[in-house]
Tab-separated table of C-alpha atoms in Angstrom:
chain	number	residue	atom	x	y	z
A	274	UNK	CA	18.719	5.532	11.236
A	275	UNK	CA	17.312	9.050	11.540
A	276	UNK	CA	15.716	11.330	14.088
A	277	UNK	CA	17.142	9.403	17.008
A	278	UNK	CA	20.809	9.533	17.521
A	279	UNK	CA	22.282	6.075	18.219
A	280	UNK	CA	25.582	4.395	18.571
A	281	UNK	CA	26.393	2.085	15.658
A	282	UNK	CA	28.602	-1.077	15.597
A	283	UNK	CA	30.395	-1.495	12.260
A	284	UNK	CA	30.543	-5.142	11.167
A	285	UNK	CA	32.236	-6.881	8.311
A	286	UNK	CA	29.473	-8.034	5.963
A	287	UNK	CA	29.124	-11.452	4.370
A	288	UNK	CA	30.663	-10.122	1.267
A	289	UNK	CA	33.617	-8.780	3.119
A	290	UNK	CA	32.466	-5.167	2.805
A	291	UNK	CA	32.690	-2.717	5.663
A	292	UNK	CA	29.274	-1.312	6.408
A	293	UNK	CA	28.024	1.437	8.650
A	294	UNK	CA	24.558	2.405	9.741
A	295	UNK	CA	22.945	5.717	9.360
A	296	UNK	CA	21.200	4.617	11.910
A	297	UNK	CA	-0.947	-22.322	28.794
A	298	UNK	CA	-4.425	-21.910	28.840
A	299	UNK	CA	-5.677	-18.874	26.841
A	300	UNK	CA	-6.421	-15.908	28.992
A	301	UNK	CA	-8.942	-13.299	28.148
A	302	UNK	CA	-7.796	-11.276	25.070
A	303	UNK	CA	-7.720	-8.334	27.500
A	304	UNK	CA	-5.032	-10.098	29.533
A	305	UNK	CA	-1.868	-10.951	27.743
A	306	UNK	CA	0.628	-11.208	30.596
A	307	UNK	CA	2.249	-14.708	30.318
A	308	UNK	CA	0.501	-17.301	32.365
A	309	UNK	CA	3.165	-19.156	34.494
A	310	UNK	CA	3.309	-20.575	37.975
A	311	UNK	CA	5.433	-17.580	39.006
A	312	UNK	CA	2.924	-15.077	37.772
A	313	UNK	CA	1.484	-13.015	40.569
A	314	UNK	CA	-2.068	-13.259	41.456
A	315	UNK	CA	-4.246	-10.067	41.143
A	316	UNK	CA	-3.975	-9.615	44.950
A	317	UNK	CA	-0.228	-9.907	44.825
A	318	UNK	CA	-0.034	-7.502	41.847
A	319	UNK	CA	-1.996	-4.963	43.828
A	320	UNK	CA	0.351	-5.243	46.694
A	321	UNK	CA	3.430	-4.766	44.599
A	322	UNK	CA	1.758	-1.913	42.840
A	323	UNK	CA	1.994	0.107	46.051
A	324	UNK	CA	5.668	0.849	45.290
A	325	UNK	CA	5.423	1.027	41.569
A	326	UNK	CA	6.268	4.307	39.893
A	327	UNK	CA	3.440	5.500	37.567
A	328	UNK	CA	4.628	8.153	35.097
A	329	UNK	CA	2.473	10.795	33.609
A	330	UNK	CA	0.033	9.292	31.062
A	331	UNK	CA	0.449	5.821	32.388
A	332	UNK	CA	-2.015	3.656	34.340
A	333	UNK	CA	-0.808	0.712	36.343
A	334	UNK	CA	-2.588	-2.590	35.660
A	335	UNK	CA	-2.558	-6.018	37.136
A	336	UNK	CA	-1.688	-7.509	33.765
A	337	UNK	CA	-1.257	-6.274	30.223
A	338	UNK	CA	-4.236	-6.238	27.836
A	339	UNK	CA	-3.951	-7.368	24.223
A	340	UNK	CA	-3.912	-4.596	21.624
A	341	UNK	CA	-4.562	-4.811	17.917
A	342	UNK	CA	-2.840	-2.461	15.491
A	343	UNK	CA	-4.326	-2.108	12.060
A	344	UNK	CA	-3.077	-0.312	9.006
A	345	UNK	CA	-6.144	0.622	7.001
A	346	UNK	CA	-6.822	1.533	3.375
A	347	UNK	CA	-8.245	5.033	4.069
A	348	UNK	CA	-4.847	6.056	5.447
A	349	UNK	CA	-3.837	5.480	8.980
A	350	UNK	CA	-2.987	3.331	12.023
A	351	UNK	CA	-5.857	2.120	14.314
A	352	UNK	CA	-5.352	0.618	17.745
A	353	UNK	CA	-8.021	-1.469	19.396
A	354	UNK	CA	-8.482	-3.217	22.689
A	355	UNK	CA	-8.723	-6.893	21.633
A	356	UNK	CA	-11.260	-7.748	24.300
A	357	UNK	CA	-13.753	-4.836	23.998
A	358	UNK	CA	-13.030	-3.564	20.426
A	359	UNK	CA	-12.672	-0.035	21.904
A	360	UNK	CA	-10.647	2.301	19.665
A	361	UNK	CA	-7.664	3.425	21.718
A	362	UNK	CA	-5.900	5.395	19.069
A	363	UNK	CA	-6.230	6.516	15.478
A	364	UNK	CA	-3.334	8.174	13.693
A	365	UNK	CA	-3.710	9.416	10.121
A	366	UNK	CA	-0.798	8.238	8.022
A	367	UNK	CA	-0.541	8.074	4.169
A	368	UNK	CA	1.156	5.329	2.186
A	369	UNK	CA	1.090	1.560	1.879
A	370	UNK	CA	1.903	0.568	5.403
A	371	UNK	CA	2.935	-2.913	6.478
A	372	UNK	CA	3.150	-4.143	10.107
A	373	UNK	CA	5.276	-6.459	12.178
A	374	UNK	CA	5.933	-7.047	15.809
A	375	UNK	CA	9.165	-5.401	16.989
A	376	UNK	CA	9.872	-8.186	19.511
A	377	UNK	CA	9.607	-6.356	22.896
A	378	UNK	CA	5.871	-6.804	23.556
A	379	UNK	CA	5.301	-3.034	23.334
A	380	UNK	CA	6.137	-1.752	19.947
A	381	UNK	CA	5.103	-2.581	16.402
A	382	UNK	CA	7.374	-1.968	13.408
A	383	UNK	CA	5.646	0.019	10.612
A	384	UNK	CA	7.262	-0.777	7.249
A	385	UNK	CA	6.806	2.459	5.295
A	386	UNK	CA	8.711	2.785	1.992
A	387	UNK	CA	12.335	3.367	2.764
A	388	UNK	CA	11.912	3.334	6.639
A	389	UNK	CA	11.170	1.059	9.446
A	390	UNK	CA	9.277	3.124	12.067
A	391	UNK	CA	8.618	2.108	15.662
A	392	UNK	CA	4.998	2.564	16.883
A	393	UNK	CA	4.329	2.482	20.653
A	394	UNK	CA	1.244	0.383	21.580
A	395	UNK	CA	1.400	1.723	25.136
A	396	UNK	CA	2.067	-1.656	26.800
A	397	UNK	CA	4.706	-1.163	29.482
A	398	UNK	CA	6.580	-3.764	31.585
A	399	UNK	CA	8.896	-2.261	34.276
A	400	UNK	CA	11.153	-4.710	36.213
A	401	UNK	CA	11.211	-4.105	39.991
A	402	UNK	CA	13.461	-6.429	41.992
A	403	UNK	CA	12.130	-9.984	41.735
A	404	UNK	CA	8.889	-9.006	39.971
A	405	UNK	CA	7.510	-6.648	37.387
A	406	UNK	CA	4.879	-3.871	37.122
A	407	UNK	CA	2.637	-3.275	34.152
A	408	UNK	CA	1.245	0.002	32.903
A	409	UNK	CA	-0.866	1.016	29.922
A	410	UNK	CA	-0.614	4.360	27.982
A	411	UNK	CA	-2.077	5.768	24.864
A	412	UNK	CA	-0.750	4.335	21.654
A	413	UNK	CA	1.379	6.743	19.644
A	414	UNK	CA	4.006	7.034	16.880
A	415	UNK	CA	7.576	7.476	18.147
A	416	UNK	CA	10.582	9.276	16.669
A	417	UNK	CA	12.484	6.016	16.164
A	418	UNK	CA	13.156	5.450	12.567
A	419	UNK	CA	15.603	3.136	10.664
A	420	UNK	CA	16.622	4.277	7.186
A	421	UNK	CA	16.370	1.283	4.821
A	422	UNK	CA	15.965	1.538	1.100
A	423	UNK	CA	12.969	-0.651	0.257
A	424	UNK	CA	12.395	-1.730	3.733
A	425	UNK	CA	11.400	-5.399	3.803
A	426	UNK	CA	11.303	-8.235	6.299
A	427	UNK	CA	11.255	-7.844	10.087
A	428	UNK	CA	12.426	-10.921	12.051
A	429	UNK	CA	12.558	-11.253	15.826
A	430	UNK	CA	14.649	-14.205	17.274
A	431	UNK	CA	16.753	-14.805	20.455
A	432	UNK	CA	15.801	-11.335	21.867
A	433	UNK	CA	17.077	-9.589	18.739
A	434	UNK	CA	15.317	-7.825	15.914
A	435	UNK	CA	16.613	-7.883	12.306
A	436	UNK	CA	15.484	-5.391	9.645
A	437	UNK	CA	16.265	-6.227	6.062
A	438	UNK	CA	16.664	-3.565	3.400
A	439	UNK	CA	15.892	-4.997	-0.064
A	440	UNK	CA	17.174	-1.885	-1.744
A	441	UNK	CA	20.750	-2.309	-0.719
A	442	UNK	CA	20.933	-5.792	0.847
A	443	UNK	CA	21.838	-4.503	4.327
A	444	UNK	CA	20.628	-5.871	7.677
A	445	UNK	CA	20.262	-3.867	10.842
A	446	UNK	CA	20.242	-5.794	14.097
A	447	UNK	CA	19.553	-4.514	17.620
A	448	UNK	CA	18.272	-5.825	21.037
A	449	UNK	CA	14.529	-6.048	20.775
A	450	UNK	CA	14.023	-4.829	24.321
A	451	UNK	CA	15.597	-1.454	23.159
A	452	UNK	CA	13.153	-0.796	20.299
A	453	UNK	CA	11.935	2.424	21.928
A	454	UNK	CA	15.413	3.688	22.460
A	455	UNK	CA	18.079	1.631	20.548
A	456	UNK	CA	21.603	2.421	21.688
A	457	UNK	CA	23.570	-0.089	19.541
A	458	UNK	CA	22.675	-1.188	16.027
A	459	UNK	CA	24.847	-3.636	14.033
A	460	UNK	CA	24.758	-3.419	10.319
A	461	UNK	CA	25.740	-6.239	7.948
A	462	UNK	CA	26.152	-5.909	4.168
A	463	UNK	CA	25.148	-9.080	2.302
A	464	UNK	CA	26.761	-7.805	-0.905
A	465	UNK	CA	23.881	-6.869	-3.301
A	466	UNK	CA	20.328	-5.621	-3.261
A	467	UNK	CA	17.828	-8.380	-3.181
A	468	UNK	CA	14.529	-9.328	-1.487
A	469	UNK	CA	15.993	-11.136	1.477
A	470	UNK	CA	15.681	-12.017	5.145
A	471	UNK	CA	17.967	-12.477	8.170
A	472	UNK	CA	17.696	-14.331	11.452
A	473	UNK	CA	19.864	-13.218	14.363
A	474	UNK	CA	21.229	-15.445	17.152
A	475	UNK	CA	22.227	-14.530	20.684
A	476	UNK	CA	25.759	-15.755	20.111
A	477	UNK	CA	26.279	-12.938	17.577
A	478	UNK	CA	25.907	-15.238	14.455
A	479	UNK	CA	23.324	-14.477	11.780
A	480	UNK	CA	21.687	-16.603	9.150
A	481	UNK	CA	20.897	-14.496	6.014
A	482	UNK	CA	20.167	-14.723	2.311
A	483	UNK	CA	22.554	-13.796	-0.387
A	484	UNK	CA	21.475	-12.709	-3.932
A	485	UNK	CA	20.801	-9.983	-6.275
A	486	UNK	CA	17.736	-8.412	-7.991
A	487	UNK	CA	17.586	-11.195	-10.618
A	488	UNK	CA	18.161	-14.288	-8.554
A	489	UNK	CA	18.850	-15.675	-5.029
A	490	UNK	CA	19.920	-19.223	-4.267
A	491	UNK	CA	22.169	-18.879	-1.177
A	492	UNK	CA	21.551	-18.872	2.526
A	493	UNK	CA	24.617	-18.276	4.697
A	494	UNK	CA	25.434	-18.574	8.406
A	495	UNK	CA	28.053	-16.124	9.496
A	496	UNK	CA	29.677	-15.537	12.857
A	497	UNK	CA	29.948	-12.219	14.698
A	498	UNK	CA	33.046	-11.319	12.740
A	499	UNK	CA	31.367	-11.916	9.376
A	500	UNK	CA	33.180	-15.236	8.702
A	501	UNK	CA	31.104	-17.845	6.974
A	502	UNK	CA	30.306	-20.855	9.158
A	503	UNK	CA	27.929	-22.776	6.815
A	504	UNK	CA	26.261	-22.085	3.520
A	505	UNK	CA	23.800	-23.580	0.947
A	506	UNK	CA	23.272	-22.570	-2.601
A	507	UNK	CA	20.375	-25.085	-2.974
A	508	UNK	CA	17.370	-22.717	-2.343
A	509	UNK	CA	16.111	-21.414	-5.677
A	510	UNK	CA	14.517	-17.897	-5.164
A	511	UNK	CA	14.571	-18.322	-1.366
A	512	UNK	CA	11.650	-16.497	0.321
A	513	UNK	CA	10.269	-16.777	3.805
A	514	UNK	CA	11.564	-18.196	6.998
A	515	UNK	CA	10.240	-19.634	10.262
A	516	UNK	CA	11.714	-20.800	13.511
A	517	UNK	CA	10.642	-24.060	15.059
A	518	UNK	CA	11.294	-26.041	18.219
A	519	UNK	CA	14.969	-26.322	19.480
A	520	UNK	CA	16.094	-23.281	17.461
A	521	UNK	CA	15.887	-24.851	14.066
A	522	UNK	CA	14.953	-22.679	10.991
A	523	UNK	CA	13.122	-23.491	7.778
A	524	UNK	CA	13.428	-21.412	4.640
A	525	UNK	CA	11.163	-21.508	1.682
A	526	UNK	CA	12.528	-22.227	-1.900
A	527	UNK	CA	10.955	-23.018	-5.245
A	528	UNK	CA	12.238	-26.642	-5.218
A	529	UNK	CA	11.597	-27.632	-1.690
A	530	UNK	CA	12.473	-25.956	1.589
A	531	UNK	CA	15.835	-25.889	3.415
A	532	UNK	CA	16.421	-26.604	7.122
A	533	UNK	CA	19.075	-25.085	9.344
A	534	UNK	CA	19.670	-27.015	12.497
A	535	UNK	CA	22.151	-24.560	14.061
A	536	UNK	CA	25.209	-25.928	12.311
A	537	UNK	CA	24.331	-26.986	8.757
A	538	UNK	CA	21.735	-26.746	6.080
A	539	UNK	CA	19.685	-29.726	4.790
A	540	UNK	CA	17.476	-29.861	1.670
A	541	UNK	CA	13.996	-31.263	2.169
A	542	UNK	CA	12.617	-33.905	-0.306
A	543	UNK	CA	9.241	-32.845	-1.594
A	544	UNK	CA	9.175	-35.020	-4.608
A	545	UNK	CA	5.983	-36.839	-3.391
A	546	UNK	CA	3.883	-33.684	-3.951
A	547	UNK	CA	5.983	-31.359	-6.052
A	548	UNK	CA	4.805	-30.174	-9.408
A	549	UNK	CA	6.319	-30.670	-12.835
A	550	UNK	CA	10.070	-30.280	-12.838
A	551	UNK	CA	10.240	-30.564	-9.056
A	552	UNK	CA	8.616	-27.125	-8.499
A	553	UNK	CA	7.291	-26.655	-5.049
A	554	UNK	CA	7.225	-23.190	-3.377
A	555	UNK	CA	6.517	-22.675	0.320
A	556	UNK	CA	7.393	-18.958	0.380
A	557	UNK	CA	5.199	-18.166	3.383
A	558	UNK	CA	5.923	-20.081	6.539
A	559	UNK	CA	4.613	-20.107	10.176
A	560	UNK	CA	6.545	-21.725	12.900
A	561	UNK	CA	6.048	-22.410	16.558
A	562	UNK	CA	8.535	-23.004	19.492
A	563	UNK	CA	6.007	-25.636	20.543
A	564	UNK	CA	6.468	-27.803	17.475
A	565	UNK	CA	9.069	-29.322	15.251
A	566	UNK	CA	6.661	-28.861	12.261
A	567	UNK	CA	6.581	-25.678	10.190
A	568	UNK	CA	3.476	-24.788	8.210
A	569	UNK	CA	3.843	-23.465	4.686
A	570	UNK	CA	1.837	-22.561	1.628
A	571	UNK	CA	2.097	-25.117	-1.165
A	572	UNK	CA	2.427	-23.844	-4.752
A	573	UNK	CA	3.271	-26.402	-7.356
A	574	UNK	CA	2.426	-24.714	-10.707
A	575	UNK	CA	5.570	-22.959	-11.853
A	576	UNK	CA	3.982	-21.323	-14.955
A	577	UNK	CA	0.668	-20.403	-13.329
A	578	UNK	CA	-0.261	-16.739	-13.730
A	579	UNK	CA	-2.217	-16.878	-10.496
A	580	UNK	CA	-2.134	-20.135	-8.464
A	581	UNK	CA	-4.753	-20.800	-5.873
A	582	UNK	CA	-3.634	-23.884	-4.002
A	583	UNK	CA	-6.035	-25.798	-1.717
A	584	UNK	CA	-3.379	-27.751	0.119
A	585	UNK	CA	-0.733	-26.723	2.563
A	586	UNK	CA	2.655	-28.256	3.440
A	587	UNK	CA	4.050	-29.309	6.777
A	588	UNK	CA	7.881	-29.610	7.142
A	589	UNK	CA	9.427	-31.435	10.144
A	590	UNK	CA	12.472	-29.358	11.091
A	591	UNK	CA	14.024	-32.300	13.093
A	592	UNK	CA	13.576	-35.206	10.655
A	593	UNK	CA	13.242	-33.471	7.258
A	594	UNK	CA	9.932	-35.121	6.647
A	595	UNK	CA	7.427	-33.220	4.575
A	596	UNK	CA	3.768	-33.724	3.758
A	597	UNK	CA	0.977	-32.243	1.929
A	598	UNK	CA	-2.538	-31.608	3.600
A	599	UNK	CA	-5.553	-31.029	1.513
A	600	UNK	CA	-8.121	-28.479	2.819
A	601	UNK	CA	-10.585	-28.433	0.004
A	602	UNK	CA	-10.559	-24.622	-0.207
A	603	UNK	CA	-7.915	-22.047	-1.171
A	604	UNK	CA	-6.089	-19.424	0.944
A	605	UNK	CA	-3.477	-16.714	0.522
A	606	UNK	CA	-0.221	-15.525	2.121
A	607	UNK	CA	-1.890	-13.809	5.029
A	608	UNK	CA	-3.813	-17.021	5.871
A	609	UNK	CA	-1.254	-18.903	7.954
A	610	UNK	CA	-0.564	-18.974	11.688
A	611	UNK	CA	0.124	-21.260	14.610
A	612	UNK	CA	-1.958	-21.913	17.761
A	613	UNK	CA	-0.820	-22.111	21.440
A	614	UNK	CA	0.043	-25.823	21.237
A	615	UNK	CA	1.682	-25.763	17.884
A	616	UNK	CA	-1.369	-26.531	15.868
A	617	UNK	CA	-1.583	-25.169	12.337
A	618	UNK	CA	-4.106	-22.476	11.548
A	619	UNK	CA	-5.196	-21.697	8.020
A	620	UNK	CA	-7.997	-19.274	6.952
A	621	UNK	CA	-9.528	-20.545	3.720
A	622	UNK	CA	-11.760	-18.959	1.046
A	623	UNK	CA	-14.876	-20.615	2.563
A	624	UNK	CA	-14.447	-18.426	5.636
A	625	UNK	CA	-13.392	-21.263	7.957
A	626	UNK	CA	-10.467	-21.300	10.314
A	627	UNK	CA	-9.024	-24.720	9.888
A	628	UNK	CA	-7.230	-26.073	12.940
A	629	UNK	CA	-4.654	-28.776	11.958
A	630	UNK	CA	-2.794	-31.405	13.972
A	631	UNK	CA	0.767	-31.312	12.460
A	632	UNK	CA	1.579	-34.878	13.563
A	633	UNK	CA	-1.511	-36.604	12.194
A	634	UNK	CA	-2.090	-34.124	9.409
A	635	UNK	CA	-5.852	-34.007	10.370
A	636	UNK	CA	-8.016	-31.033	10.338
A	637	UNK	CA	-9.358	-31.315	13.931
A	638	UNK	CA	-11.770	-28.328	13.804
A	639	UNK	CA	-13.259	-25.938	11.433
A	640	UNK	CA	-14.447	-22.683	12.924
A	641	UNK	CA	-16.625	-20.274	10.949
A	642	UNK	CA	-14.657	-17.039	11.142
A	643	UNK	CA	-15.895	-14.720	8.363
A	644	UNK	CA	-18.002	-14.729	5.198
A	645	UNK	CA	-16.602	-16.516	2.116
A	646	UNK	CA	-13.935	-14.475	0.264
A	647	UNK	CA	-11.401	-14.707	-2.610
A	648	UNK	CA	-8.015	-13.405	-3.035
A	649	UNK	CA	-7.658	-10.322	-5.279
A	650	UNK	CA	-5.074	-10.334	-8.082
A	651	UNK	CA	-3.184	-7.510	-6.526
A	652	UNK	CA	-1.710	-8.658	-3.147
A	653	UNK	CA	-1.660	-5.033	-1.797
A	654	UNK	CA	-5.491	-4.701	-1.903
A	655	UNK	CA	-7.359	-5.381	1.338
A	656	UNK	CA	-8.105	-9.017	2.215
A	657	UNK	CA	-8.553	-11.181	5.274
A	658	UNK	CA	-5.564	-11.399	7.772
A	659	UNK	CA	-5.023	-14.038	10.343
A	660	UNK	CA	-2.877	-13.671	13.431
A	661	UNK	CA	-2.557	-15.776	16.550
A	662	UNK	CA	-1.460	-14.680	20.003
A	663	UNK	CA	-1.750	-16.116	23.539
A	664	UNK	CA	-4.414	-18.712	22.662
A	665	UNK	CA	-6.538	-16.417	20.448
A	666	UNK	CA	-6.758	-16.091	16.727
A	667	UNK	CA	-7.480	-12.721	15.194
A	668	UNK	CA	-9.150	-12.374	11.881
A	669	UNK	CA	-9.967	-9.346	9.848
A	670	UNK	CA	-12.818	-9.263	7.285
A	671	UNK	CA	-11.955	-6.414	5.037
A	672	UNK	CA	-15.108	-6.662	2.951
A	673	UNK	CA	-17.416	-6.386	6.006
A	674	UNK	CA	-15.140	-4.203	8.025
A	675	UNK	CA	-14.884	-6.526	11.082
A	676	UNK	CA	-12.301	-7.931	13.461
A	677	UNK	CA	-13.125	-11.400	14.730
A	678	UNK	CA	-11.429	-12.754	18.006
A	679	UNK	CA	-11.520	-16.565	18.355
A	680	UNK	CA	-10.694	-18.390	21.659
A	681	UNK	CA	-8.602	-21.364	20.443
A	682	UNK	CA	-8.940	-23.307	23.706
A	683	UNK	CA	-12.685	-23.316	24.047
A	684	UNK	CA	-15.783	-23.695	21.946
A	685	UNK	CA	-16.986	-20.197	22.793
A	686	UNK	CA	-18.529	-18.241	19.873
A	687	UNK	CA	-16.183	-15.811	18.218
A	688	UNK	CA	-16.279	-12.160	19.388
A	689	UNK	CA	-16.935	-9.709	16.553
A	690	UNK	CA	-15.776	-6.141	16.575
A	691	UNK	CA	-17.151	-3.718	13.928
A	692	UNK	CA	-14.607	-1.430	12.208
A	693	UNK	CA	-15.071	1.888	10.655
A	694	UNK	CA	-12.118	1.367	8.402
A	695	UNK	CA	-10.879	-1.131	5.816
A	696	UNK	CA	-8.047	-3.240	7.278
A	697	UNK	CA	-4.956	-3.918	5.171
A	698	UNK	CA	-2.361	-5.073	7.754
A	699	UNK	CA	-2.515	-6.185	11.340
A	700	UNK	CA	-0.290	-7.036	14.221
A	701	UNK	CA	-1.173	-8.056	17.808
A	702	UNK	CA	0.754	-7.403	21.084
């Protein structure tokens, strides 16, 4: 990590190498404070605000609004108010920028070449005794950076954030709440460079991939000291992970997914819908804490130069059951999300947002989101993006420069915000 001086914990990696670091009803999209019985009413929030401490540049609010961060093709990061579409910030920045949530509800992680960079969306929660205060501020880049050759996947789990470096196979883990000022970063060396992923647990254990630049078959569960607790080598070209109910994990492979139940790994039988030679790849997964089912893409043509599947897969993380659901229209890797009640969400080429009941496998609703589209041959080029947060689906239309906000718990017409830029990546806080 550079620019910010932090204390680093040195951990024995999975390969035994010492590593060091250089470093719920939907509310209005303008109101993203979690809705619970204990949440203060507007009147109560106002009363508590009398003894809140407002810093320069901050404005106290009754609840936090939703903000959308977009990386755009013309070169920069654009922050919008999700409810009004108002542009809150626009920072010029060159490069192919990917985005992910940092896990603290305030920051996004910008994946930029050989660095992970924290970006402050200006959504501030301050504990005060038995309650909290909320503030907004202007969005801005921060000086928090994590050095990571070929920065790859960001995973948030159990209050921790894991950053995977494809270029050297290392993992950096820290407490998500400390994203703006991390004080301790644990580094794990998985052995060799590979396109991998890691999931941290509160008990100090970590599930991570093992491989090299040519192949990766192994997923390993290690304890805080780096000792192996469980392992599977039955996940050809492992890619993608998702967390489901009860802390279970699902990993995508090219011969059917693997489930981790907290203690051991189990292979999922997908023979009923796999392609020739048992090929079945669910390399992009979407999980929900509200559901045992994990949604995945469903590719079954091993030798296809460019496969456009029209069905998705659902994997039950508790029973190991897997099923294929036909949608009648194709989609791509940015097309998958989950709704507030665990429903599956898939944006298809026909422009529809498909809402799927995982239990029955039925498409319960089709919502016209954007104009018909088709995936480009280069995945880096702008295309539609689907995200879901707090009862709302957010869809970008790159061709028509539009952000669409859909209330998933009502039949209200989607809200459409015009954009002056071409969106490539998006995250919502």
